[in-house]
GROMACS .gro file of C-alpha atoms in nm:
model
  201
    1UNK     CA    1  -1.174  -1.579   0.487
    2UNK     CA    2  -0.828  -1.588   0.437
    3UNK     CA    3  -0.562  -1.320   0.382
    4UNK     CA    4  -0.200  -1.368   0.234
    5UNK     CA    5   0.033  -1.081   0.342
    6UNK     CA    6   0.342  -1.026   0.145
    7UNK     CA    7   0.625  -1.067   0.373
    8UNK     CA    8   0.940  -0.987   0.206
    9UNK     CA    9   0.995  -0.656   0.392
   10UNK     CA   10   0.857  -0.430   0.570
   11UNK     CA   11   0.557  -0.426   0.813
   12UNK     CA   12   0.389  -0.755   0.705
   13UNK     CA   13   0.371  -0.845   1.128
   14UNK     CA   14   0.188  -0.559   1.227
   15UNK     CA   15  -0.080  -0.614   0.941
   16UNK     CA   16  -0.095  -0.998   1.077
   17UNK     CA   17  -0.153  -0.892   1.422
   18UNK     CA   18  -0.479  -0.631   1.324
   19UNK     CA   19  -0.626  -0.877   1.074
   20UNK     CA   20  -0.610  -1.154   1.317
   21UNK     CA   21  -0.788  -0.932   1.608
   22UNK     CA   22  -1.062  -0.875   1.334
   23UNK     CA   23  -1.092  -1.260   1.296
   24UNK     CA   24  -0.916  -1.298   0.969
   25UNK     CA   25  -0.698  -1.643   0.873
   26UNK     CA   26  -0.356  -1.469   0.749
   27UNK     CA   27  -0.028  -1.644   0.619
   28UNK     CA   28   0.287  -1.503   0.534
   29UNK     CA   29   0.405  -1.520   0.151
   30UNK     CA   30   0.757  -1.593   0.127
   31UNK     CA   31   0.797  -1.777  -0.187
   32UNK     CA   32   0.618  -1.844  -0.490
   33UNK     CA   33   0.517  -2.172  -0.402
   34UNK     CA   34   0.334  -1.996  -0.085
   35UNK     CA   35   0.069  -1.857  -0.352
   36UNK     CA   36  -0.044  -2.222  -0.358
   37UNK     CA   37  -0.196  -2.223  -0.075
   38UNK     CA   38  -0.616  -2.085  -0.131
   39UNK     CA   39  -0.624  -1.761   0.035
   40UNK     CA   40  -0.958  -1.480  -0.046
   41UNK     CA   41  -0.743  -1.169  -0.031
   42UNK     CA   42  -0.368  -0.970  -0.041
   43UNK     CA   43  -0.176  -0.730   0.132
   44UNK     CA   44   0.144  -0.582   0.059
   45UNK     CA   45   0.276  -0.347   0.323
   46UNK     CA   46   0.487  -0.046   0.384
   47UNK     CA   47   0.859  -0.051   0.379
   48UNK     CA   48   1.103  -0.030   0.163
   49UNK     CA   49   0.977  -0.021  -0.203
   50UNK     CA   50   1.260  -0.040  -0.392
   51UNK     CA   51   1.355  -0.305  -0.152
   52UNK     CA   52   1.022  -0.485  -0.184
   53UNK     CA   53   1.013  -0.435  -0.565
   54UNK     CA   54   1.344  -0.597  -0.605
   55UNK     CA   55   1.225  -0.925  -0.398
   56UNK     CA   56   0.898  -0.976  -0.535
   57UNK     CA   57   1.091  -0.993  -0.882
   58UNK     CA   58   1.428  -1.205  -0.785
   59UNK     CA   59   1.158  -1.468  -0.546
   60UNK     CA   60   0.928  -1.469  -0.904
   61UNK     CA   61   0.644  -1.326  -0.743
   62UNK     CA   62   0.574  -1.020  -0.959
   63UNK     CA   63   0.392  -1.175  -1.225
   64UNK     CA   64   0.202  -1.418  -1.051
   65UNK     CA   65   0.089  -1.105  -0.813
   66UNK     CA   66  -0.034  -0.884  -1.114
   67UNK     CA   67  -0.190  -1.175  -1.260
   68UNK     CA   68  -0.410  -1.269  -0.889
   69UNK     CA   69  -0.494  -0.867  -0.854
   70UNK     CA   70  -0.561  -0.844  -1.260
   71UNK     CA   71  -0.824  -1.178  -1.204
   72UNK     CA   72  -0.958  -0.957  -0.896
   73UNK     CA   73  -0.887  -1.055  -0.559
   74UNK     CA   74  -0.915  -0.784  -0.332
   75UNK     CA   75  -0.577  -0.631  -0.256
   76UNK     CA   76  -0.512  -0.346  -0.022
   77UNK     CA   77  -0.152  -0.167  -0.062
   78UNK     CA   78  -0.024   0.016   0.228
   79UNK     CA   79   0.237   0.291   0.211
   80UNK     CA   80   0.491   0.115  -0.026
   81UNK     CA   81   0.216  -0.105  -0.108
   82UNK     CA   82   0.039   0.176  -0.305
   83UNK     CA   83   0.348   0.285  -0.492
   84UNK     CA   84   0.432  -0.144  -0.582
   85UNK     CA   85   0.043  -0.110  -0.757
   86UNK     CA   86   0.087   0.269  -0.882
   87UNK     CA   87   0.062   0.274  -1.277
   88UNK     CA   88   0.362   0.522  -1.264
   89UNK     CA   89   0.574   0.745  -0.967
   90UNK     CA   90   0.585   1.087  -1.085
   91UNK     CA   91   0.925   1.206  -0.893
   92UNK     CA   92   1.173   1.201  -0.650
   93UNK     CA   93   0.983   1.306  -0.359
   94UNK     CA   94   1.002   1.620  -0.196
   95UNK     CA   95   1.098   1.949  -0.371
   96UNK     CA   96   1.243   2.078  -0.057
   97UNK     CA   97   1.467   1.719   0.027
   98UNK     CA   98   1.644   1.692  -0.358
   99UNK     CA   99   1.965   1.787  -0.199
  100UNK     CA  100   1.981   1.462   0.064
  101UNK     CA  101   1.829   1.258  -0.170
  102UNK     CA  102   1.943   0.855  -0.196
  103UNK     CA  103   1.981   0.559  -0.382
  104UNK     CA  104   1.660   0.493  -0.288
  105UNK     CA  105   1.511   0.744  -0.481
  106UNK     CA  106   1.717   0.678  -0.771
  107UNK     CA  107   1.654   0.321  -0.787
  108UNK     CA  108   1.424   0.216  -1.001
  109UNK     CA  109   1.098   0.011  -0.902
  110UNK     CA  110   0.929  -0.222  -1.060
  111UNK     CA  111   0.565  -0.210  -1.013
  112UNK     CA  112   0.238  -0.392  -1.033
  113UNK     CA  113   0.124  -0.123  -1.247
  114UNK     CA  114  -0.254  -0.289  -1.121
  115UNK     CA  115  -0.393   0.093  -0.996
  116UNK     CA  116  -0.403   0.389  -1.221
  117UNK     CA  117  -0.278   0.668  -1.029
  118UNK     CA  118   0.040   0.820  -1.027
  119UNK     CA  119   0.234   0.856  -0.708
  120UNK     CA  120   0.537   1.020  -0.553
  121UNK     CA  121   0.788   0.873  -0.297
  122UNK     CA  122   0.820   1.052   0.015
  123UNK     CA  123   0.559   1.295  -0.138
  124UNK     CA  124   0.545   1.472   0.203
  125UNK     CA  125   0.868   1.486   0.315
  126UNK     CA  126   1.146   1.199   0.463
  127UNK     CA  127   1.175   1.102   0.819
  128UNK     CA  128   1.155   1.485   0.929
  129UNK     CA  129   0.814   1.500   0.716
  130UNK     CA  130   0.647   1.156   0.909
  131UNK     CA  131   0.361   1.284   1.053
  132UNK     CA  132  -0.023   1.189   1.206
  133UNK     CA  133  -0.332   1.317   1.163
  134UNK     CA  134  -0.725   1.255   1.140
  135UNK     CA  135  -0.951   1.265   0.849
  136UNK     CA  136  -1.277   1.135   0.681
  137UNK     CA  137  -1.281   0.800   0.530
  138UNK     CA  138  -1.522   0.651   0.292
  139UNK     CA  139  -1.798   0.819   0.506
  140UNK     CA  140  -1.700   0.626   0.795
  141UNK     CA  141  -1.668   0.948   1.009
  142UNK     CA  142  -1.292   1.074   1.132
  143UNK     CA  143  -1.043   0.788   1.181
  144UNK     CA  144  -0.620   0.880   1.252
  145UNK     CA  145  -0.349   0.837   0.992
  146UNK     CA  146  -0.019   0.789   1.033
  147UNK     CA  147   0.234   0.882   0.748
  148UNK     CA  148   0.568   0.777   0.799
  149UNK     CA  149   0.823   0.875   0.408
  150UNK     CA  150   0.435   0.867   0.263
  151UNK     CA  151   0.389   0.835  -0.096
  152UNK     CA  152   0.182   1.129  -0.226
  153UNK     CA  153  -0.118   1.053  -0.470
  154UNK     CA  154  -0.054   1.288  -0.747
  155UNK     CA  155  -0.263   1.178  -1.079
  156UNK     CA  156  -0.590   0.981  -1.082
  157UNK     CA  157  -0.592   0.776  -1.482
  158UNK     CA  158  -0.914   0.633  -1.427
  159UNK     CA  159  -1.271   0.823  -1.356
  160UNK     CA  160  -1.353   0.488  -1.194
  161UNK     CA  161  -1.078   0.542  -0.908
  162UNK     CA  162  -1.293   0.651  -0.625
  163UNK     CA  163  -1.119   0.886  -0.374
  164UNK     CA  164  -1.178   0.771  -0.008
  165UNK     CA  165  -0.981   1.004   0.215
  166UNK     CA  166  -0.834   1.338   0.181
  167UNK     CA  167  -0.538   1.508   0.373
  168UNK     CA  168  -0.495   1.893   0.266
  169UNK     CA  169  -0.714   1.851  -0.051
  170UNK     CA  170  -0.456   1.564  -0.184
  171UNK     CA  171  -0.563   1.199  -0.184
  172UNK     CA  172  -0.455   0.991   0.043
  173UNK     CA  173  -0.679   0.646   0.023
  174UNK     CA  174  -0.828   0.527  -0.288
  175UNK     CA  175  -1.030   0.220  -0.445
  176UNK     CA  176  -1.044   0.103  -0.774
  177UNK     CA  177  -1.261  -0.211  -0.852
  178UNK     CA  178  -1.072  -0.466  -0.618
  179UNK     CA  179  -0.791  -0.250  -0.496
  180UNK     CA  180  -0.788  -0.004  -0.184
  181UNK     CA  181  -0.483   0.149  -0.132
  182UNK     CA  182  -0.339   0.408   0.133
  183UNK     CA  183  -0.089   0.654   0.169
  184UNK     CA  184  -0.085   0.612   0.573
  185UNK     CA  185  -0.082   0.311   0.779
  186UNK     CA  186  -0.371   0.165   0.937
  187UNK     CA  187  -0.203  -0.117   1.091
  188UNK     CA  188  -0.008   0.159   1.355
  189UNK     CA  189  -0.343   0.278   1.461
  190UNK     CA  190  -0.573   0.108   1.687
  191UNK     CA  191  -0.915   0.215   1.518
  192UNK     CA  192  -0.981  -0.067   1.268
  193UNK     CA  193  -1.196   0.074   1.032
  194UNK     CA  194  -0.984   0.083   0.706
  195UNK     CA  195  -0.913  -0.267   0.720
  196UNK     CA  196  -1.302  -0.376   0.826
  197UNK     CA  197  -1.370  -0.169   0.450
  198UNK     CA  198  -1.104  -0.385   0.344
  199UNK     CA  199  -1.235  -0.681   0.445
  200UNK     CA  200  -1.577  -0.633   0.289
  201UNK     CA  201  -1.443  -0.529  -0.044
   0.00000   0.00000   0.00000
């Protein structure tokens, strides 16, 4: 198989490097015309969303990505990922940070709108709030999480999104139909495990 990873921003390389141990073809997309190429499956990373969202749209990526997730090619959405397929972002992040808030929380984001849920931006806390921990996921026993700014999972639209993992009774990994996305960032950790469920969606 063969994965396309969205590689506008963010951390597109480190997704590359696990998928490739696990014996997966992966290309960068760049450019629209890189969606030419036949590829099986799509990743968008962490980083920047705002960032991300504003690059998918100016490089005229957007629609062709909704359309390719919409048709159902399995798509996992890491960290910003998730919030780029979110149906909607419920605030500005945490209660406690309003007063250092930035333009990145006031800038808007144009998303995929491919996953109903409805997330928060730094749901946990900024740079201060980055933390790691372990938890069950999709009965595949304990695996670690890393949260770095992590997007909290706050609404679930859809009885047929299917709650993987759990961090303090909140979502933090979900599936629905063809996409799996997670709050925390599998490609930092050395178990595989999240992307091997990936990879047999």
């Amino acid at each position: 198989m063969t994965c396309a990873i969205i590689a506008v921003q963010g951390a597109f390389a480190e997704h590359e490097r696990r998928l490739a141990a696990l014996g997966e073809k992966v290309f960068e997309v760049r450019q629209a015309s890189d969606l030419k190429q036949p590829f099986d499956r799509l990743v968008l990373p962490g980083g920047e969303s705002t960032a991300q969202s504003k690059l998918l749209s100016d490089l005229g990526l957007s629609c062709s990505l909704h359309d390719l997730i919409d048709q159902g090619i399995p798509v996992l959405g890491t960290c910003a990922g998730l919030i780029l397929l979110a149906q909607s972002i419920d605030g500005r992040g945490d209660i406690h940070d309003q007063a250092n808030k930035t333009s990145e929380l006031d800038s808007p984001v144009e998303q995929l709108k491919t996953l109903p849920v409805g997330v928060m931006r730094n749901g946990y806390g900024r740079q201060l709030g980055s933390f790691r921990t372990v938890g069950s996921f999709a009965g595949e026993g304990h695996i670690p999480m890393t949260f770095i700014r992590a997007p909290r999972i706050t609404q679930l639209y859809s009885p047929e999104v299917k709650v993987l993992a759990e961090v303090n009774g909140s979502p933090v990994a979900v599936r629905f139909k063809n996409q799996l996305a997670v709050a925390f960032h599998p490609e930092l950790d050395d178990d595989p495990r999240v992307l091997e469920y990936f990879l047999s969606i």
